[in-house]
Amino acid sequence: MTLTHPIVDISAIIAGGDGLARQQDGPVLFIPRTAPGDRAEVEIVDRHKQWSRGRLLRLMTPGPERRDPPCAHYETCGGCQLQHLNYDAQLQAKSGIIADALRRLGRLEIEPPEVVASPRQLGYRNRVSFVLRREQGGVVAGFHALDDPDRIVDVDRCPLAADSLNQAWQALRAIWGVNAVKLPPGKDLRLTLRVASGGQAGLAVQGGEDYGEPETLIEAIDSLRSIWSVDADGEIEWYAGEAWLKDRWGEHEFGLAGMSFVQVNRDAADLLDSYVLE
């Protein structure tokens, strides 16, 4: 008989960030926000023949690698998975995930690889995508909720984002007006903010049904240089301000527009470049 609220021991972190627990009389359990070494009471919320998903109800004994997450939204926001682990444990978890994938899917017997630490644990992202939803009574803008992807957790600052990106996001929230009238109309918008090395910001909007007031936003926010409207495939439909957001990496300067991609962690990208060149 499988208990509805079993008490389990967490042995590892799997791909996606859930903790793994094995039961003697039931399928393996995947439980978000748990850490290796945790003993926890969980509620089973999704049952399958080979595995089930649980929700942490009560932490009976915390594992040695736990910490207080640095983000105030972490308990409800689904944007991050590993902030409840200390940083060395995060690196170890990522190494184990890669090793497990190569063994289980690639049939390769390897030792867990070394994971090179990021020079900065927080404040490193130069690009973040937020969801804005217009609801009765106002606007909510942030990330999908951990326990309900249809719900949006309102976030005014993300600790993973660069300071210049957070400043641009807070300025945008302060100026977009009642019901975000200065942004393009539409119930759900995807707002992708990116910042260049000099702090200049660009905003890509997906899901908009018209223009809004992009020139007003660019004029009111010092760092905001470009606004692009992009379709579901990331193709630019229209833009306001500068067509390209100029960025510089090392000795090279180049332009970014719309949903064009560069590595979101600039410092880690430098390490990748050095590794490839070596």
PDB file of C-alpha atoms in Angstrom:
ATOM      1  CA  MET A   1       0.000   0.000   0.000  1.00  0.00           C
ATOM      2  CA  THR A   2       1.363   3.409  -0.995  1.00  0.00           C
ATOM      3  CA  LEU A   3       0.849   6.109   1.626  1.00  0.00           C
ATOM      4  CA  THR A   4      -0.673   9.409   0.562  1.00  0.00           C
ATOM      5  CA  HIS A   5       1.740  11.292   2.849  1.00  0.00           C
ATOM      6  CA  PRO A   6       4.859   9.106   2.954  1.00  0.00           C
ATOM      7  CA  ILE A   7       7.985  10.022   4.884  1.00  0.00           C
ATOM      8  CA  VAL A   8      10.946   9.745   2.520  1.00  0.00           C
ATOM      9  CA  ASP A   9      14.691  10.275   2.356  1.00  0.00           C
ATOM     10  CA  ILE A  10      16.075  12.332  -0.516  1.00  0.00           C
ATOM     11  CA  SER A  11      19.113  10.778  -2.146  1.00  0.00           C
ATOM     12  CA  ALA A  12      19.876  12.966  -5.183  1.00  0.00           C
ATOM     13  CA  ILE A  13      18.808  15.814  -7.450  1.00  0.00           C
ATOM     14  CA  ILE A  14      17.512  14.874 -10.897  1.00  0.00           C
ATOM     15  CA  ALA A  15      17.279  16.845 -14.153  1.00  0.00           C
ATOM     16  CA  GLY A  16      14.827  19.683 -13.620  1.00  0.00           C
ATOM     17  CA  GLY A  17      15.895  20.180  -9.992  1.00  0.00           C
ATOM     18  CA  ASP A  18      13.539  17.793  -8.165  1.00  0.00           C
ATOM     19  CA  GLY A  19      14.778  15.659  -5.289  1.00  0.00           C
ATOM     20  CA  LEU A  20      14.696  11.877  -5.775  1.00  0.00           C
ATOM     21  CA  ALA A  21      13.314   9.485  -3.153  1.00  0.00           C
ATOM     22  CA  ARG A  22      12.972   5.716  -3.474  1.00  0.00           C
ATOM     23  CA  GLN A  23      10.139   3.855  -1.735  1.00  0.00           C
ATOM     24  CA  GLN A  24      10.155   0.197  -0.768  1.00  0.00           C
ATOM     25  CA  ASP A  25       6.531  -0.308  -1.675  1.00  0.00           C
ATOM     26  CA  GLY A  26       5.952   2.196  -4.448  1.00  0.00           C
ATOM     27  CA  PRO A  27       7.383   4.030  -7.446  1.00  0.00           C
ATOM     28  CA  VAL A  28      10.236   6.498  -7.159  1.00  0.00           C
ATOM     29  CA  LEU A  29       9.179   9.973  -6.062  1.00  0.00           C
ATOM     30  CA  PHE A  30      10.248  13.327  -7.482  1.00  0.00           C
ATOM     31  CA  ILE A  31       9.791  16.217  -5.045  1.00  0.00           C
ATOM     32  CA  PRO A  32      10.641  19.856  -5.842  1.00  0.00           C
ATOM     33  CA  ARG A  33      12.489  21.984  -3.272  1.00  0.00           C
ATOM     34  CA  THR A  34      14.072  19.009  -1.512  1.00  0.00           C
ATOM     35  CA  ALA A  35      17.787  18.414  -0.981  1.00  0.00           C
ATOM     36  CA  PRO A  36      20.018  15.343  -0.627  1.00  0.00           C
ATOM     37  CA  GLY A  37      19.936  14.169   2.975  1.00  0.00           C
ATOM     38  CA  ASP A  38      16.486  15.591   3.663  1.00  0.00           C
ATOM     39  CA  ARG A  39      13.961  13.467   5.522  1.00  0.00           C
ATOM     40  CA  ALA A  40      10.576  14.835   4.617  1.00  0.00           C
ATOM     41  CA  GLU A  41       6.859  14.216   4.719  1.00  0.00           C
ATOM     42  CA  VAL A  42       5.432  14.675   1.241  1.00  0.00           C
ATOM     43  CA  GLU A  43       2.064  14.642  -0.472  1.00  0.00           C
ATOM     44  CA  ILE A  44       1.747  12.645  -3.680  1.00  0.00           C
ATOM     45  CA  VAL A  45       0.099  14.900  -6.255  1.00  0.00           C
ATOM     46  CA  ASP A  46       0.689  13.014  -9.525  1.00  0.00           C
ATOM     47  CA  ARG A  47       0.788   9.222  -9.760  1.00  0.00           C
ATOM     48  CA  HIS A  48       2.255   7.091 -12.549  1.00  0.00           C
ATOM     49  CA  LYS A  49       3.158   3.415 -12.758  1.00  0.00           C
ATOM     50  CA  GLN A  50       6.921   3.885 -12.633  1.00  0.00           C
ATOM     51  CA  TRP A  51       7.167   7.225 -10.842  1.00  0.00           C
ATOM     52  CA  SER A  52       5.145   9.786  -8.932  1.00  0.00           C
ATOM     53  CA  ARG A  53       5.512  13.479  -8.177  1.00  0.00           C
ATOM     54  CA  GLY A  54       5.203  14.830  -4.666  1.00  0.00           C
ATOM     55  CA  ARG A  55       4.937  18.119  -2.817  1.00  0.00           C
ATOM     56  CA  LEU A  56       6.956  18.918   0.276  1.00  0.00           C
ATOM     57  CA  LEU A  57       4.663  19.117   3.293  1.00  0.00           C
ATOM     58  CA  ARG A  58       7.059  19.037   6.224  1.00  0.00           C
ATOM     59  CA  LEU A  59      10.831  19.009   6.484  1.00  0.00           C
ATOM     60  CA  MET A  60      11.572  16.635   9.349  1.00  0.00           C
ATOM     61  CA  THR A  61      15.370  16.601   9.093  1.00  0.00           C
ATOM     62  CA  PRO A  62      17.185  19.002   6.738  1.00  0.00           C
ATOM     63  CA  GLY A  63      20.056  17.727   4.653  1.00  0.00           C
ATOM     64  CA  PRO A  64      23.539  19.175   5.231  1.00  0.00           C
ATOM     65  CA  GLU A  65      23.554  20.999   1.874  1.00  0.00           C
ATOM     66  CA  ARG A  66      20.428  23.078   2.509  1.00  0.00           C
ATOM     67  CA  ARG A  67      20.477  26.860   2.814  1.00  0.00           C
ATOM     68  CA  ASP A  68      17.981  29.694   2.960  1.00  0.00           C
ATOM     69  CA  PRO A  69      17.308  30.728  -0.658  1.00  0.00           C
ATOM     70  CA  PRO A  70      18.497  34.253  -1.517  1.00  0.00           C
ATOM     71  CA  CYS A  71      15.253  35.097  -3.377  1.00  0.00           C
ATOM     72  CA  ALA A  72      12.141  36.196  -1.498  1.00  0.00           C
ATOM     73  CA  HIS A  73       9.918  34.690  -4.224  1.00  0.00           C
ATOM     74  CA  TYR A  74      11.574  31.259  -4.275  1.00  0.00           C
ATOM     75  CA  GLU A  75       8.906  29.372  -2.332  1.00  0.00           C
ATOM     76  CA  THR A  76       6.213  30.152  -4.918  1.00  0.00           C
ATOM     77  CA  CYS A  77       8.093  31.068  -8.113  1.00  0.00           C
ATOM     78  CA  GLY A  78       8.901  28.360 -10.643  1.00  0.00           C
ATOM     79  CA  GLY A  79      11.714  30.269 -12.323  1.00  0.00           C
ATOM     80  CA  CYS A  80      14.542  28.599 -10.344  1.00  0.00           C
ATOM     81  CA  GLN A  81      15.073  25.095  -9.004  1.00  0.00           C
ATOM     82  CA  LEU A  82      18.257  24.933  -6.920  1.00  0.00           C
ATOM     83  CA  GLN A  83      18.456  28.062  -4.753  1.00  0.00           C
ATOM     84  CA  HIS A  84      17.724  26.005  -1.623  1.00  0.00           C
ATOM     85  CA  LEU A  85      21.100  24.250  -2.084  1.00  0.00           C
ATOM     86  CA  ASN A  86      24.451  25.789  -1.235  1.00  0.00           C
ATOM     87  CA  TYR A  87      26.489  26.576  -4.331  1.00  0.00           C
ATOM     88  CA  ASP A  88      28.895  23.623  -4.078  1.00  0.00           C
ATOM     89  CA  ALA A  89      25.870  21.319  -3.846  1.00  0.00           C
ATOM     90  CA  GLN A  90      24.383  22.962  -6.936  1.00  0.00           C
ATOM     91  CA  LEU A  91      27.564  22.188  -8.877  1.00  0.00           C
ATOM     92  CA  GLN A  92      27.554  18.617  -7.583  1.00  0.00           C
ATOM     93  CA  ALA A  93      23.910  18.197  -8.581  1.00  0.00           C
ATOM     94  CA  LYS A  94      24.600  19.423 -12.118  1.00  0.00           C
ATOM     95  CA  SER A  95      27.549  17.047 -12.421  1.00  0.00           C
ATOM     96  CA  GLY A  96      25.352  14.143 -11.304  1.00  0.00           C
ATOM     97  CA  ILE A  97      22.619  15.070 -13.789  1.00  0.00           C
ATOM     98  CA  ILE A  98      25.086  15.054 -16.703  1.00  0.00           C
ATOM     99  CA  ALA A  99      26.682  11.791 -15.585  1.00  0.00           C
ATOM    100  CA  ASP A 100      23.277  10.124 -15.195  1.00  0.00           C
ATOM    101  CA  ALA A 101      22.201  11.226 -18.684  1.00  0.00           C
ATOM    102  CA  LEU A 102      25.405   9.891 -20.276  1.00  0.00           C
ATOM    103  CA  ARG A 103      25.116   6.577 -18.438  1.00  0.00           C
ATOM    104  CA  ARG A 104      21.375   6.020 -18.798  1.00  0.00           C
ATOM    105  CA  LEU A 105      20.821   7.428 -22.279  1.00  0.00           C
ATOM    106  CA  GLY A 106      24.303   7.356 -23.794  1.00  0.00           C
ATOM    107  CA  ARG A 107      25.319   3.991 -22.275  1.00  0.00           C
ATOM    108  CA  LEU A 108      28.684   5.477 -21.300  1.00  0.00           C
ATOM    109  CA  GLU A 109      30.383   4.483 -18.054  1.00  0.00           C
ATOM    110  CA  ILE A 110      31.971   7.723 -16.886  1.00  0.00           C
ATOM    111  CA  GLU A 111      32.884   9.475 -13.699  1.00  0.00           C
ATOM    112  CA  PRO A 112      30.834  12.580 -12.854  1.00  0.00           C
ATOM    113  CA  PRO A 113      32.426  15.476 -14.756  1.00  0.00           C
ATOM    114  CA  GLU A 114      33.807  18.607 -13.149  1.00  0.00           C
ATOM    115  CA  VAL A 115      31.441  21.575 -13.325  1.00  0.00           C
ATOM    116  CA  VAL A 116      33.248  24.894 -13.552  1.00  0.00           C
ATOM    117  CA  ALA A 117      31.778  27.423 -11.150  1.00  0.00           C
ATOM    118  CA  SER A 118      30.342  30.678 -12.408  1.00  0.00           C
ATOM    119  CA  PRO A 119      32.416  33.675 -11.322  1.00  0.00           C
ATOM    120  CA  ARG A 120      29.197  35.147  -9.925  1.00  0.00           C
ATOM    121  CA  GLN A 121      26.417  33.148  -8.291  1.00  0.00           C
ATOM    122  CA  LEU A 122      23.880  35.983  -8.511  1.00  0.00           C
ATOM    123  CA  GLY A 123      23.371  39.052 -10.671  1.00  0.00           C
ATOM    124  CA  TYR A 124      24.821  37.451 -13.798  1.00  0.00           C
ATOM    125  CA  ARG A 125      21.935  37.174 -16.297  1.00  0.00           C
ATOM    126  CA  ASN A 126      21.939  39.690 -19.132  1.00  0.00           C
ATOM    127  CA  ARG A 127      18.588  38.459 -20.493  1.00  0.00           C
ATOM    128  CA  VAL A 128      15.369  37.512 -18.648  1.00  0.00           C
ATOM    129  CA  SER A 129      11.888  36.711 -19.995  1.00  0.00           C
ATOM    130  CA  PHE A 130       8.919  37.773 -17.865  1.00  0.00           C
ATOM    131  CA  VAL A 131       5.218  37.035 -18.342  1.00  0.00           C
ATOM    132  CA  LEU A 132       2.722  39.887 -18.092  1.00  0.00           C
ATOM    133  CA  ARG A 133      -0.952  38.998 -17.640  1.00  0.00           C
ATOM    134  CA  ARG A 134      -3.812  41.464 -17.684  1.00  0.00           C
ATOM    135  CA  GLU A 135      -6.501  40.379 -15.223  1.00  0.00           C
ATOM    136  CA  GLN A 136      -9.621  41.929 -13.795  1.00  0.00           C
ATOM    137  CA  GLY A 137      -8.410  44.518 -11.363  1.00  0.00           C
ATOM    138  CA  GLY A 138      -4.929  45.007 -12.742  1.00  0.00           C
ATOM    139  CA  VAL A 139      -1.724  43.514 -14.099  1.00  0.00           C
ATOM    140  CA  VAL A 140       0.527  40.785 -12.720  1.00  0.00           C
ATOM    141  CA  ALA A 141       4.017  40.371 -14.182  1.00  0.00           C
ATOM    142  CA  GLY A 142       6.758  37.925 -13.292  1.00  0.00           C
ATOM    143  CA  PHE A 143       7.200  34.162 -13.640  1.00  0.00           C
ATOM    144  CA  HIS A 144       5.004  31.055 -13.715  1.00  0.00           C
ATOM    145  CA  ALA A 145       4.211  29.651 -10.267  1.00  0.00           C
ATOM    146  CA  LEU A 146       5.948  26.521  -9.011  1.00  0.00           C
ATOM    147  CA  ASP A 147       2.788  24.593  -8.159  1.00  0.00           C
ATOM    148  CA  ASP A 148       0.515  26.033 -10.859  1.00  0.00           C
ATOM    149  CA  PRO A 149       2.065  27.015 -14.217  1.00  0.00           C
ATOM    150  CA  ASP A 150      -1.163  28.806 -15.170  1.00  0.00           C
ATOM    151  CA  ARG A 151      -0.663  31.282 -12.318  1.00  0.00           C
ATOM    152  CA  ILE A 152       1.808  34.177 -12.496  1.00  0.00           C
ATOM    153  CA  VAL A 153       3.912  35.193  -9.481  1.00  0.00           C
ATOM    154  CA  ASP A 154       4.433  38.956  -9.462  1.00  0.00           C
ATOM    155  CA  VAL A 155       8.186  39.693  -9.355  1.00  0.00           C
ATOM    156  CA  ASP A 156       9.667  43.181  -9.228  1.00  0.00           C
ATOM    157  CA  ARG A 157      13.275  42.025  -8.926  1.00  0.00           C
ATOM    158  CA  CYS A 158      15.088  38.809  -9.860  1.00  0.00           C
ATOM    159  CA  PRO A 159      18.349  38.186  -7.960  1.00  0.00           C
ATOM    160  CA  LEU A 160      19.786  36.248 -10.913  1.00  0.00           C
ATOM    161  CA  ALA A 161      19.461  39.283 -13.201  1.00  0.00           C
ATOM    162  CA  ALA A 162      22.163  41.905 -13.630  1.00  0.00           C
ATOM    163  CA  ASP A 163      21.622  45.104 -11.671  1.00  0.00           C
ATOM    164  CA  SER A 164      21.097  47.092 -14.878  1.00  0.00           C
ATOM    165  CA  LEU A 165      18.413  44.626 -16.007  1.00  0.00           C
ATOM    166  CA  ASN A 166      16.577  44.842 -12.677  1.00  0.00           C
ATOM    167  CA  GLN A 167      16.722  48.617 -12.839  1.00  0.00           C
ATOM    168  CA  ALA A 168      15.223  48.589 -16.345  1.00  0.00           C
ATOM    169  CA  TRP A 169      12.493  46.144 -15.257  1.00  0.00           C
ATOM    170  CA  GLN A 170      11.539  48.241 -12.233  1.00  0.00           C
ATOM    171  CA  ALA A 171      11.489  51.414 -14.341  1.00  0.00           C
ATOM    172  CA  LEU A 172       9.282  49.700 -16.933  1.00  0.00           C
ATOM    173  CA  ARG A 173       6.842  48.535 -14.253  1.00  0.00           C
ATOM    174  CA  ALA A 174       6.682  52.045 -12.824  1.00  0.00           C
ATOM    175  CA  ILE A 175       5.953  53.729 -16.159  1.00  0.00           C
ATOM    176  CA  TRP A 176       3.774  51.307 -18.142  1.00  0.00           C
ATOM    177  CA  GLY A 177       0.605  52.813 -16.669  1.00  0.00           C
ATOM    178  CA  VAL A 178      -2.781  51.487 -15.532  1.00  0.00           C
ATOM    179  CA  ASN A 179      -3.360  48.010 -17.004  1.00  0.00           C
ATOM    180  CA  ALA A 180       0.051  48.410 -18.715  1.00  0.00           C
ATOM    181  CA  VAL A 181      -1.614  50.605 -21.312  1.00  0.00           C
ATOM    182  CA  LYS A 182       1.733  51.810 -22.721  1.00  0.00           C
ATOM    183  CA  LEU A 183       2.640  48.231 -23.703  1.00  0.00           C
ATOM    184  CA  PRO A 184       1.011  46.511 -26.690  1.00  0.00           C
ATOM    185  CA  PRO A 185      -2.516  45.237 -25.924  1.00  0.00           C
ATOM    186  CA  GLY A 186      -3.116  41.519 -25.342  1.00  0.00           C
ATOM    187  CA  LYS A 187      -4.033  39.353 -22.375  1.00  0.00           C
ATOM    188  CA  ASP A 188      -0.677  37.593 -22.018  1.00  0.00           C
ATOM    189  CA  LEU A 189       2.596  39.180 -23.108  1.00  0.00           C
ATOM    190  CA  ARG A 190       6.072  37.707 -22.993  1.00  0.00           C
ATOM    191  CA  LEU A 191       8.514  40.491 -22.166  1.00  0.00           C
ATOM    192  CA  THR A 192      12.191  39.682 -22.753  1.00  0.00           C
ATOM    193  CA  LEU A 193      14.600  42.258 -21.386  1.00  0.00           C
ATOM    194  CA  ARG A 194      18.264  42.167 -22.312  1.00  0.00           C
ATOM    195  CA  VAL A 195      21.062  44.487 -21.314  1.00  0.00           C
ATOM    196  CA  ALA A 196      24.291  45.172 -23.165  1.00  0.00           C
ATOM    197  CA  SER A 197      27.693  45.474 -21.512  1.00  0.00           C
ATOM    198  CA  GLY A 198      27.244  49.245 -21.227  1.00  0.00           C
ATOM    199  CA  GLY A 199      23.893  48.921 -19.440  1.00  0.00           C
ATOM    200  CA  GLN A 200      21.691  49.786 -22.436  1.00  0.00           C
ATOM    201  CA  ALA A 201      18.451  47.783 -22.445  1.00  0.00           C
ATOM    202  CA  GLY A 202      16.265  46.326 -25.178  1.00  0.00           C
ATOM    203  CA  LEU A 203      12.750  44.933 -24.801  1.00  0.00           C
ATOM    204  CA  ALA A 204      11.263  42.217 -27.031  1.00  0.00           C
ATOM    205  CA  VAL A 205       7.471  41.813 -26.790  1.00  0.00           C
ATOM    206  CA  GLN A 206       5.638  38.653 -27.860  1.00  0.00           C
ATOM    207  CA  GLY A 207       1.856  38.251 -27.906  1.00  0.00           C
ATOM    208  CA  GLY A 208       1.006  41.904 -28.520  1.00  0.00           C
ATOM    209  CA  GLU A 209      -1.930  42.804 -30.716  1.00  0.00           C
ATOM    210  CA  ASP A 210      -0.908  46.374 -31.547  1.00  0.00           C
ATOM    211  CA  TYR A 211       1.783  48.957 -30.802  1.00  0.00           C
ATOM    212  CA  GLY A 212       1.025  50.491 -27.425  1.00  0.00           C
ATOM    213  CA  GLU A 213       3.226  53.538 -26.754  1.00  0.00           C
ATOM    214  CA  PRO A 214       6.812  52.357 -27.342  1.00  0.00           C
ATOM    215  CA  GLU A 215       8.248  55.832 -27.990  1.00  0.00           C
ATOM    216  CA  THR A 216       6.843  57.046 -24.663  1.00  0.00           C
ATOM    217  CA  LEU A 217       8.536  54.166 -22.821  1.00  0.00           C
ATOM    218  CA  ILE A 218      11.887  54.736 -24.539  1.00  0.00           C
ATOM    219  CA  GLU A 219      11.771  58.447 -23.770  1.00  0.00           C
ATOM    220  CA  ALA A 220      10.842  57.879 -20.104  1.00  0.00           C
ATOM    221  CA  ILE A 221      13.414  55.142 -19.302  1.00  0.00           C
ATOM    222  CA  ASP A 222      17.020  56.308 -19.643  1.00  0.00           C
ATOM    223  CA  SER A 223      18.532  52.890 -20.296  1.00  0.00           C
ATOM    224  CA  LEU A 224      15.828  51.617 -22.692  1.00  0.00           C
ATOM    225  CA  ARG A 225      17.064  52.012 -26.280  1.00  0.00           C
ATOM    226  CA  SER A 226      14.998  49.541 -28.315  1.00  0.00           C
ATOM    227  CA  ILE A 227      11.596  47.853 -28.299  1.00  0.00           C
ATOM    228  CA  TRP A 228      10.915  45.036 -30.742  1.00  0.00           C
ATOM    229  CA  SER A 229       7.639  43.250 -31.391  1.00  0.00           C
ATOM    230  CA  VAL A 230       8.339  39.653 -32.365  1.00  0.00           C
ATOM    231  CA  ASP A 231       6.099  36.841 -33.563  1.00  0.00           C
ATOM    232  CA  ALA A 232       5.925  33.292 -32.191  1.00  0.00           C
ATOM    233  CA  ASP A 233       9.043  32.340 -34.192  1.00  0.00           C
ATOM    234  CA  GLY A 234      11.050  35.280 -32.880  1.00  0.00           C
ATOM    235  CA  GLU A 235      10.888  37.232 -36.148  1.00  0.00           C
ATOM    236  CA  ILE A 236      10.695  41.012 -35.784  1.00  0.00           C
ATOM    237  CA  GLU A 237       7.326  42.503 -36.779  1.00  0.00           C
ATOM    238  CA  TRP A 238       8.122  46.126 -35.873  1.00  0.00           C
ATOM    239  CA  TYR A 239      10.537  48.057 -33.718  1.00  0.00           C
ATOM    240  CA  ALA A 240      10.866  51.427 -32.028  1.00  0.00           C
ATOM    241  CA  GLY A 241      14.044  53.250 -31.088  1.00  0.00           C
ATOM    242  CA  GLU A 242      17.309  51.774 -32.310  1.00  0.00           C
ATOM    243  CA  ALA A 243      17.105  48.817 -34.690  1.00  0.00           C
ATOM    244  CA  TRP A 244      20.098  47.156 -33.024  1.00  0.00           C
ATOM    245  CA  LEU A 245      21.267  47.105 -29.419  1.00  0.00           C
ATOM    246  CA  LYS A 246      25.058  47.471 -29.531  1.00  0.00           C
ATOM    247  CA  ASP A 247      26.993  45.117 -27.299  1.00  0.00           C
ATOM    248  CA  ARG A 248      30.685  44.486 -26.726  1.00  0.00           C
ATOM    249  CA  TRP A 249      32.326  41.222 -25.710  1.00  0.00           C
ATOM    250  CA  GLY A 250      36.058  41.573 -25.304  1.00  0.00           C
ATOM    251  CA  GLU A 251      37.442  43.318 -28.377  1.00  0.00           C
ATOM    252  CA  HIS A 252      34.376  42.645 -30.522  1.00  0.00           C
ATOM    253  CA  GLU A 253      31.299  44.822 -30.901  1.00  0.00           C
ATOM    254  CA  PHE A 254      28.138  43.530 -32.507  1.00  0.00           C
ATOM    255  CA  GLY A 255      24.407  44.195 -32.694  1.00  0.00           C
ATOM    256  CA  LEU A 256      21.521  42.404 -31.030  1.00  0.00           C
ATOM    257  CA  ALA A 257      17.870  42.634 -32.042  1.00  0.00           C
ATOM    258  CA  GLY A 258      14.625  40.894 -31.123  1.00  0.00           C
ATOM    259  CA  MET A 259      15.193  37.413 -29.692  1.00  0.00           C
ATOM    260  CA  SER A 260      18.762  36.999 -30.990  1.00  0.00           C
ATOM    261  CA  PHE A 261      20.811  34.835 -28.640  1.00  0.00           C
ATOM    262  CA  VAL A 262      24.055  35.304 -26.776  1.00  0.00           C
ATOM    263  CA  GLN A 263      25.152  33.473 -23.640  1.00  0.00           C
ATOM    264  CA  VAL A 264      23.149  34.937 -20.737  1.00  0.00           C
ATOM    265  CA  ASN A 265      26.069  34.641 -18.300  1.00  0.00           C
ATOM    266  CA  ARG A 266      28.745  36.970 -19.666  1.00  0.00           C
ATOM    267  CA  ASP A 267      31.440  35.859 -17.210  1.00  0.00           C
ATOM    268  CA  ALA A 268      30.773  32.165 -17.850  1.00  0.00           C
ATOM    269  CA  ALA A 269      30.871  32.875 -21.598  1.00  0.00           C
ATOM    270  CA  ASP A 270      34.434  34.154 -21.167  1.00  0.00           C
ATOM    271  CA  LEU A 271      35.336  30.837 -19.538  1.00  0.00           C
ATOM    272  CA  LEU A 272      33.701  28.944 -22.417  1.00  0.00           C
ATOM    273  CA  ASP A 273      35.643  30.995 -24.938  1.00  0.00           C
ATOM    274  CA  SER A 274      38.933  30.293 -23.145  1.00  0.00           C
ATOM    275  CA  TYR A 275      38.151  26.565 -22.990  1.00  0.00           C
ATOM    276  CA  VAL A 276      37.369  26.368 -26.714  1.00  0.00           C
ATOM    277  CA  LEU A 277      40.482  28.333 -27.664  1.00  0.00           C
ATOM    278  CA  GLU A 278      42.633  26.108 -25.450  1.00  0.00           C
TER     279      GLU A 278
END
